[in-house]
C-alpha positions as YAML, in Angstrom:
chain: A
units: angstrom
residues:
- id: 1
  name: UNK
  ca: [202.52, 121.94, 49.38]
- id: 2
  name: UNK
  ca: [200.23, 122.96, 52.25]
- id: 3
  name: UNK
  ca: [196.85, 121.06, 52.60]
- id: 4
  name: UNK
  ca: [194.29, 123.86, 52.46]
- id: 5
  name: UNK
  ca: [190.54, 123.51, 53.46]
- id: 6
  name: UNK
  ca: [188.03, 126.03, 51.90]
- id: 7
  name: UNK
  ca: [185.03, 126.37, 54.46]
- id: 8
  name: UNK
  ca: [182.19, 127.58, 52.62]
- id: 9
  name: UNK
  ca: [179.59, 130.22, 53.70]
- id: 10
  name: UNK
  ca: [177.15, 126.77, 54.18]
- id: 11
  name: UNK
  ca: [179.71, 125.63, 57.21]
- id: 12
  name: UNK
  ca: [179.85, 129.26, 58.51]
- id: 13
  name: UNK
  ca: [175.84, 129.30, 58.29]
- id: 14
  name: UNK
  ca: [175.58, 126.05, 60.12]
- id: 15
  name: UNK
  ca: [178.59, 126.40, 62.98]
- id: 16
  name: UNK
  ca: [176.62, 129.84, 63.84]
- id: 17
  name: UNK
  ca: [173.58, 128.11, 63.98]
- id: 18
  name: UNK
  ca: [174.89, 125.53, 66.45]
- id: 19
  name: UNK
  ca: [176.26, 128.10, 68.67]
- id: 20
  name: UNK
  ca: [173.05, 129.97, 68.50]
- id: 21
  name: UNK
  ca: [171.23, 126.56, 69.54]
- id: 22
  name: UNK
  ca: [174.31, 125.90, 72.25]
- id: 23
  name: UNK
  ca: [173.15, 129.00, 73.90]
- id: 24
  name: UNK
  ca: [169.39, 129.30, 73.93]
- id: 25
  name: UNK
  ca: [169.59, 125.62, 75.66]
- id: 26
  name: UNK
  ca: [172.04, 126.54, 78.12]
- id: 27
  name: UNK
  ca: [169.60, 129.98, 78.44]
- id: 28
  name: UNK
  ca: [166.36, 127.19, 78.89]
- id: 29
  name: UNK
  ca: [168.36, 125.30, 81.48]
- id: 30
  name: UNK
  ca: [169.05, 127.90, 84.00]
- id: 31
  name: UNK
  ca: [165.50, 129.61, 83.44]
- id: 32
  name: UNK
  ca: [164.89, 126.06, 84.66]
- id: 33
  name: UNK
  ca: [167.11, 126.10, 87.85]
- id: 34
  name: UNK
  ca: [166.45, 129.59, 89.04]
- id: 35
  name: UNK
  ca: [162.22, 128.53, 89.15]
- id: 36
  name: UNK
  ca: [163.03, 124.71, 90.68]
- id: 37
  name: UNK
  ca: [165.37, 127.17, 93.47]
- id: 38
  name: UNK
  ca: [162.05, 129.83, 93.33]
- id: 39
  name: UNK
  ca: [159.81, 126.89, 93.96]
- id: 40
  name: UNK
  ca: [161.82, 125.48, 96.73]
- id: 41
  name: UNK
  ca: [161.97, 128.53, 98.75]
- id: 42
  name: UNK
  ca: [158.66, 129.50, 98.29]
- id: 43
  name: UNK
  ca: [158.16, 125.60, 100.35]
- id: 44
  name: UNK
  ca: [160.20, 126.31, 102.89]
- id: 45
  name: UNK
  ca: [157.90, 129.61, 103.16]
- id: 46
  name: UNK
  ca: [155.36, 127.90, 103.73]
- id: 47
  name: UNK
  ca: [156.73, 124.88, 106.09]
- id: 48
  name: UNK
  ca: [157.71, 128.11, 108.20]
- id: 49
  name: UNK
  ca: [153.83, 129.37, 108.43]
- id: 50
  name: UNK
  ca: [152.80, 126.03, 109.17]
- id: 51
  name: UNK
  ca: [155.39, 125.94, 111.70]
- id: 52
  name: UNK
  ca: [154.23, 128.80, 113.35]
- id: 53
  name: UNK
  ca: [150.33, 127.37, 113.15]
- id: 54
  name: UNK
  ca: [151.85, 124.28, 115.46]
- id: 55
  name: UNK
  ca: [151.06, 122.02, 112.67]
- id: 56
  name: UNK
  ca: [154.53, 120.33, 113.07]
- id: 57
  name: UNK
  ca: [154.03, 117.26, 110.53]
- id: 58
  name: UNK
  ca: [152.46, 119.86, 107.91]
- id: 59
  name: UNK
  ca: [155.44, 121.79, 108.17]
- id: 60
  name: UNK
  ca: [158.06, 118.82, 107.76]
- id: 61
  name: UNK
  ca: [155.43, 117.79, 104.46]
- id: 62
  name: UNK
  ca: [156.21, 121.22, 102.71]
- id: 63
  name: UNK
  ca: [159.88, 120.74, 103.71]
- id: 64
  name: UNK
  ca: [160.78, 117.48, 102.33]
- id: 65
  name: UNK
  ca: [159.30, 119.23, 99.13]
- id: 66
  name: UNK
  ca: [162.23, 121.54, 98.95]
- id: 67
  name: UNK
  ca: [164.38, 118.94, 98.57]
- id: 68
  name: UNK
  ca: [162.46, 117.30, 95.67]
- id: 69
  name: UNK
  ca: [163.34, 120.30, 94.14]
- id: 70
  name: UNK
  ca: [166.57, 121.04, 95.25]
- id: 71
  name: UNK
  ca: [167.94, 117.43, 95.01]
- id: 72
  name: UNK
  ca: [169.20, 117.04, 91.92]
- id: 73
  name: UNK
  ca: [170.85, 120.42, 90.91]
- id: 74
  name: UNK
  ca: [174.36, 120.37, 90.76]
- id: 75
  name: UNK
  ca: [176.52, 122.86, 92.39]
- id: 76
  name: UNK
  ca: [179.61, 124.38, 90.98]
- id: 77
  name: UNK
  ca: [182.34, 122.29, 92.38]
- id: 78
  name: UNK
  ca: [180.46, 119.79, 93.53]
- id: 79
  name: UNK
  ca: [179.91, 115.97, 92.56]
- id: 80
  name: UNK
  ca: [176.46, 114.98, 93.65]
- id: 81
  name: UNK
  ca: [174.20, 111.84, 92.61]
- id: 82
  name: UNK
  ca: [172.53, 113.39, 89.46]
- id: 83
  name: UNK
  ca: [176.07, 114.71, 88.22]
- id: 84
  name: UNK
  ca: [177.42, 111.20, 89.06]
- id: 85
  name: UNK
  ca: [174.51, 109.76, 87.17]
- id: 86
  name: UNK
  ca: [175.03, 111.99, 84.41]
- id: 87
  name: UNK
  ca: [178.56, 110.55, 84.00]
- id: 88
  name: UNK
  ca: [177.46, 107.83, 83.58]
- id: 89
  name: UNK
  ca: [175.20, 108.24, 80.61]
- id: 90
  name: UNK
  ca: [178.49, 110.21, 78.64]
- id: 91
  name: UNK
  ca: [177.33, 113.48, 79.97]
- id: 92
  name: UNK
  ca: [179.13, 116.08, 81.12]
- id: 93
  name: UNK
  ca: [177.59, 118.22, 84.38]
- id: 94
  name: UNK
  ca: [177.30, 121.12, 82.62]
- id: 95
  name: UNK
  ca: [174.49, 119.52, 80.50]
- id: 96
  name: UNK
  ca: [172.47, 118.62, 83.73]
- id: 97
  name: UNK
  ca: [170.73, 121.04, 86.01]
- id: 98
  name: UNK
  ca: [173.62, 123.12, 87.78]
- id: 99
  name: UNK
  ca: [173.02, 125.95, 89.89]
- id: 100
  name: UNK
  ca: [174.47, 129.53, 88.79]
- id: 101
  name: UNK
  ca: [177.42, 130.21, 90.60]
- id: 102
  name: UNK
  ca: [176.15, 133.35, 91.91]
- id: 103
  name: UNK
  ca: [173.24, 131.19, 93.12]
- id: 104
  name: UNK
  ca: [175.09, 128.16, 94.61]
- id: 105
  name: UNK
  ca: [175.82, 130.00, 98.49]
- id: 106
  name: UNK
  ca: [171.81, 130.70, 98.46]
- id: 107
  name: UNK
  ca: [171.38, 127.15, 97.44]
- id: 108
  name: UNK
  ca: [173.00, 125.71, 100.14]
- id: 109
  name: UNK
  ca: [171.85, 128.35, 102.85]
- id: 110
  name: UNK
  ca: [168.70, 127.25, 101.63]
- id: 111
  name: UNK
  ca: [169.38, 123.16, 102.26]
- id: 112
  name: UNK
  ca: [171.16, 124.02, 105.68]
- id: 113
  name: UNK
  ca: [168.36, 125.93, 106.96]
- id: 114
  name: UNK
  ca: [165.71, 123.70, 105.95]
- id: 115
  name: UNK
  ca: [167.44, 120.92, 107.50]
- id: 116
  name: UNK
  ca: [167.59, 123.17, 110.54]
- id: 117
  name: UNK
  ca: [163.96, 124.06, 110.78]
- id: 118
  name: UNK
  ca: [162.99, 119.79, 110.11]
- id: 119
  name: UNK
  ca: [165.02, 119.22, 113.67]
- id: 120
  name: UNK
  ca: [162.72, 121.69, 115.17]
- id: 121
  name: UNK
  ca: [159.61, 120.11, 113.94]
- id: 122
  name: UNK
  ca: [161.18, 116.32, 114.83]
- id: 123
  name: UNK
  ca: [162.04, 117.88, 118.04]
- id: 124
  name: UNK
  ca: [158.18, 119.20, 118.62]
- id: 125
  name: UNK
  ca: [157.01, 115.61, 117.58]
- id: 126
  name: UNK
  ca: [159.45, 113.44, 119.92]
- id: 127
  name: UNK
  ca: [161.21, 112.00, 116.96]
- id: 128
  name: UNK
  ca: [164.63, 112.65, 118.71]
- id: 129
  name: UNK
  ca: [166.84, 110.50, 116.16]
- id: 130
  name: UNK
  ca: [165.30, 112.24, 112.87]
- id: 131
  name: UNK
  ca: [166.44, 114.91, 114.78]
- id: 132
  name: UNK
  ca: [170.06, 113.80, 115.39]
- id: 133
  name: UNK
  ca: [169.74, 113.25, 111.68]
- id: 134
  name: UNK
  ca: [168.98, 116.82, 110.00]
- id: 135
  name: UNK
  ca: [171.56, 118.34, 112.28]
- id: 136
  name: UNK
  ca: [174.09, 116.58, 111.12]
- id: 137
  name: UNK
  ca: [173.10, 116.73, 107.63]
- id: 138
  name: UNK
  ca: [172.90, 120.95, 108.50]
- id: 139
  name: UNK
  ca: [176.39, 120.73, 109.53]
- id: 140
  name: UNK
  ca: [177.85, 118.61, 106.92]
- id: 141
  name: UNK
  ca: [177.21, 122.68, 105.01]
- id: 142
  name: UNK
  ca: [179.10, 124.48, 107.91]
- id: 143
  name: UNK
  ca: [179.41, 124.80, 112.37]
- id: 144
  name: UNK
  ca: [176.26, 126.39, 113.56]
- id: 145
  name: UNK
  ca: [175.67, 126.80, 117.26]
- id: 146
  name: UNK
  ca: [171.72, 125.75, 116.55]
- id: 147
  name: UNK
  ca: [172.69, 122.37, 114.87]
- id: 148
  name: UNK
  ca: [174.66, 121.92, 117.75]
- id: 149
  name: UNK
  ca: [172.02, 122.85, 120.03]
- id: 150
  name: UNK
  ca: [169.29, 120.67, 118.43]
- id: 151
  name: UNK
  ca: [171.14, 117.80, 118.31]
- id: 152
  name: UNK
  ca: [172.38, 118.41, 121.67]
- id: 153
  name: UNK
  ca: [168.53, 118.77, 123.04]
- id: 154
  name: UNK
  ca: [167.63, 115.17, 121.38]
- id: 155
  name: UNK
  ca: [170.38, 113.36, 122.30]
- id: 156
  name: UNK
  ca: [169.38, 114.64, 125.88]
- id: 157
  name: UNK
  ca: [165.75, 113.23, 125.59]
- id: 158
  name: UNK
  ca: [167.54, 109.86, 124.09]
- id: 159
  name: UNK
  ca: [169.53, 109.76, 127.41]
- id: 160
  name: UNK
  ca: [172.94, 110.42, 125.13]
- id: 161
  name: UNK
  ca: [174.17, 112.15, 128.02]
- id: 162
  name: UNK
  ca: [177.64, 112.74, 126.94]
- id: 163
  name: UNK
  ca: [177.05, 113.33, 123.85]
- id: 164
  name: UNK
  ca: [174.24, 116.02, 124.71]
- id: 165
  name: UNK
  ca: [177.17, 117.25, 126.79]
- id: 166
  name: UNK
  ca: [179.61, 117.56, 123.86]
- id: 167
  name: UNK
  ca: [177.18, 119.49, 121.39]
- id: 168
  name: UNK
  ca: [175.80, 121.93, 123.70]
- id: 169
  name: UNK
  ca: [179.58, 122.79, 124.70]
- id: 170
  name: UNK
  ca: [180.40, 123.05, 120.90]
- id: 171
  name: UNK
  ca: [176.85, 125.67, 120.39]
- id: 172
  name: UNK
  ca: [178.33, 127.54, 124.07]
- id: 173
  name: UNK
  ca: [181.70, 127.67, 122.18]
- id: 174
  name: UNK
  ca: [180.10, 129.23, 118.86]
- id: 175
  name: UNK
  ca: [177.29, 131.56, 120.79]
- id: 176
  name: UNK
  ca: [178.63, 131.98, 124.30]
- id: 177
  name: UNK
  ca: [176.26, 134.68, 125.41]
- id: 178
  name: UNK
  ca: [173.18, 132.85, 124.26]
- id: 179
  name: UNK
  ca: [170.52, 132.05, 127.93]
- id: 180
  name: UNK
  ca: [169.03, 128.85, 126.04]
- id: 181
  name: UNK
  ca: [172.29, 127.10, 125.45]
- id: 182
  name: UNK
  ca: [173.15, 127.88, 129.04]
- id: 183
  name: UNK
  ca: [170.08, 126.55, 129.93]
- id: 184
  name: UNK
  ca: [169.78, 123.36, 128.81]
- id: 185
  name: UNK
  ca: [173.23, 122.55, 129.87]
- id: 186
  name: UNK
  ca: [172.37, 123.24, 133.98]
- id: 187
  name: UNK
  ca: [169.29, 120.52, 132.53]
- id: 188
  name: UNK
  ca: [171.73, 118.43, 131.40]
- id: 189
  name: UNK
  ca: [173.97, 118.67, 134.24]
- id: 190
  name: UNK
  ca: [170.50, 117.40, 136.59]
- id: 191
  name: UNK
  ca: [170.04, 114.59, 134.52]
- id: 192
  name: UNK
  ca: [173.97, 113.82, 135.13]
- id: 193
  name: UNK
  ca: [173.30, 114.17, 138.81]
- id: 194
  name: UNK
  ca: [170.17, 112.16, 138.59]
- id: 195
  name: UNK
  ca: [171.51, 109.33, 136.50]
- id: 196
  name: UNK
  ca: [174.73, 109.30, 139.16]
- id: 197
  name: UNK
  ca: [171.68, 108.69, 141.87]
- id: 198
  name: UNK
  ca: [170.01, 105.93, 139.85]
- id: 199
  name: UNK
  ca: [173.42, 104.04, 139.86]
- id: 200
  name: UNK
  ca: [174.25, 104.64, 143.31]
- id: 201
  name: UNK
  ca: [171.14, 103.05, 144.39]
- id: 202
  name: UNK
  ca: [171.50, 100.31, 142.18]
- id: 203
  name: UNK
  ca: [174.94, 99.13, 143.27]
- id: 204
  name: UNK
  ca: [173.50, 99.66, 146.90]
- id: 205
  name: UNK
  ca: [170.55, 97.08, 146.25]
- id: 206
  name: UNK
  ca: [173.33, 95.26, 144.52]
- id: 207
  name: UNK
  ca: [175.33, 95.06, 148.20]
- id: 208
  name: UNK
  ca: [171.46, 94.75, 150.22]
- id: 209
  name: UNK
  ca: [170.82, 91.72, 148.07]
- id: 210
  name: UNK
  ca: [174.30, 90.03, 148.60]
- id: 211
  name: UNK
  ca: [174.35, 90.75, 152.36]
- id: 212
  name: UNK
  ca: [171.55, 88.73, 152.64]
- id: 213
  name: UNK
  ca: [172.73, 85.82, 150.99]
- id: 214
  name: UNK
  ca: [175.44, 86.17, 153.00]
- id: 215
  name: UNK
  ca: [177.99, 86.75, 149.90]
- id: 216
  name: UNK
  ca: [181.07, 89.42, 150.05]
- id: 217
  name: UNK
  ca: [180.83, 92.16, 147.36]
- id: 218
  name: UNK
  ca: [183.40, 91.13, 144.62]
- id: 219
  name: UNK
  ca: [186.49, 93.39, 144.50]
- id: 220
  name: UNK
  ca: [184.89, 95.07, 140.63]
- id: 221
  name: UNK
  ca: [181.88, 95.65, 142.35]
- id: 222
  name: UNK
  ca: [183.16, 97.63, 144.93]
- id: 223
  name: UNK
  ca: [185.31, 99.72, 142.99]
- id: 224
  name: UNK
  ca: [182.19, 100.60, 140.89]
- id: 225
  name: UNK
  ca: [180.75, 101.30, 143.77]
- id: 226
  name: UNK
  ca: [183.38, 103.86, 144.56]
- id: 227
  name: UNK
  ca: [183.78, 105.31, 141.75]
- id: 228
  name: UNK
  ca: [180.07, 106.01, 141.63]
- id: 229
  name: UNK
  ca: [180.35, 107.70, 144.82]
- id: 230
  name: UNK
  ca: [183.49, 109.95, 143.72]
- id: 231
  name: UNK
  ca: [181.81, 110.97, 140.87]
- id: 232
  name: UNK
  ca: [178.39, 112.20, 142.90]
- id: 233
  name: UNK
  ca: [180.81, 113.86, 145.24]
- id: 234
  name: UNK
  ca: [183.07, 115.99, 142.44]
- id: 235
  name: UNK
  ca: [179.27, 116.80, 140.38]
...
């Protein structure tokens, strides 16, 4: 005959009561999240008025914060370092900090344009590779002609000339009517012309110095030479 289990109203009591406990902790936990995400953007608030005040390095201080606080939520779909962690210890995500789904776009609008508004500040303060840096982390989220831009200013000051060249093409590409984009390339495309100069000059100390010591030009120099030359010509 069938095996038959009476549950008793004790069970009934006690699986409700679970469930009941289930909830009000997963209710806790996202009370949680949404003030860490409330804190956060109230940081960034502030890094932007301290932005505006020119106090650069106060402004990347309240900016880092949001990231202490935005760090180590988990968003839906998503396998970060606290999730991983988490794992680890035989937990599942959903019992660590994850972000509400209708919250996770906001959450990483939120990283990208902090990110965004750091490479400003690094830019202000001449620290061109931080710079590099942020942008990239700001389009790891999604294309955005001022990543592009930013990272295409610093590598500029770092003398990354072609690689200036290929970001600010890629922020023309996205924003093709914008005046500073257009700007900074006709910069960038004087600091071409210069740097051609500086190496035309150099190879022709290069031939001064060997004419004295009485010494033909080797065949590699002269086609660098050339080259050089071409390339001023066609610029």
């Amino acid at each position: 005959s069938p095996f038959w289990v009476s549950w008793g109203p004790s069970f009934l009591i006690l699986s409700g009561l679970r469930s009941l406990g289930k909830r009000a902790l997963r209710s806790k936990m996202s009370e949680e999240v949404l003030s860490l995400i409330k804190q956060a953007e109230d940081f960034k608030q502030e890094g932007n008025a301290r932005f505006k005040e020119q106090n650069f390095k106060g402004a990347l201080g309240s900016y880092h914060k949001v990231f202490c606080y935005v760090n180590g939520l988990s968003l839906p779909g998503e396998t970060n370092e606290a999730s991983q962690y988490a794992e680890m210890m035989g937990k599942s995500a959903s019992q660590g900090k994850t972000v509400p789904q209708d919250k996770a776009e906001d959450v990483k609008k939120l990283k990208q344009s902090t990110h965004l508004n750091m490479a400003a500040c690094y830019l202000k303060i001449g620290q061109e590779r931080k710079c590099i840096d942020v942008c990239t982390k700001a389009l790891a989220t999604s294309e955005l002609s001022k990543a592009y831009f930013r990272r295409g200013q610093a590598h500029m000051e770092l003398r990354n000339l072609d690689e200036a060249k290929e970001d600010l093409e890629k922020a023309r590409d996205l924003e093709p009517q914008d005046a500073a984009i257009e700007k900074e390339l006709k910069r960038l495309k004087a600091a071409f012309s210069q740097h051609d100069a500086k190496e035309k000059k150099r190879y022709a100390n290069m031939f001064s110095k060997m004419s004295k010591d009485n010494k033909e030009p080797s065949e590699d120099v002269k086609e660098k030479v050339e080259a050089n030359e071409d390339a001023t010509e066609k610029a």
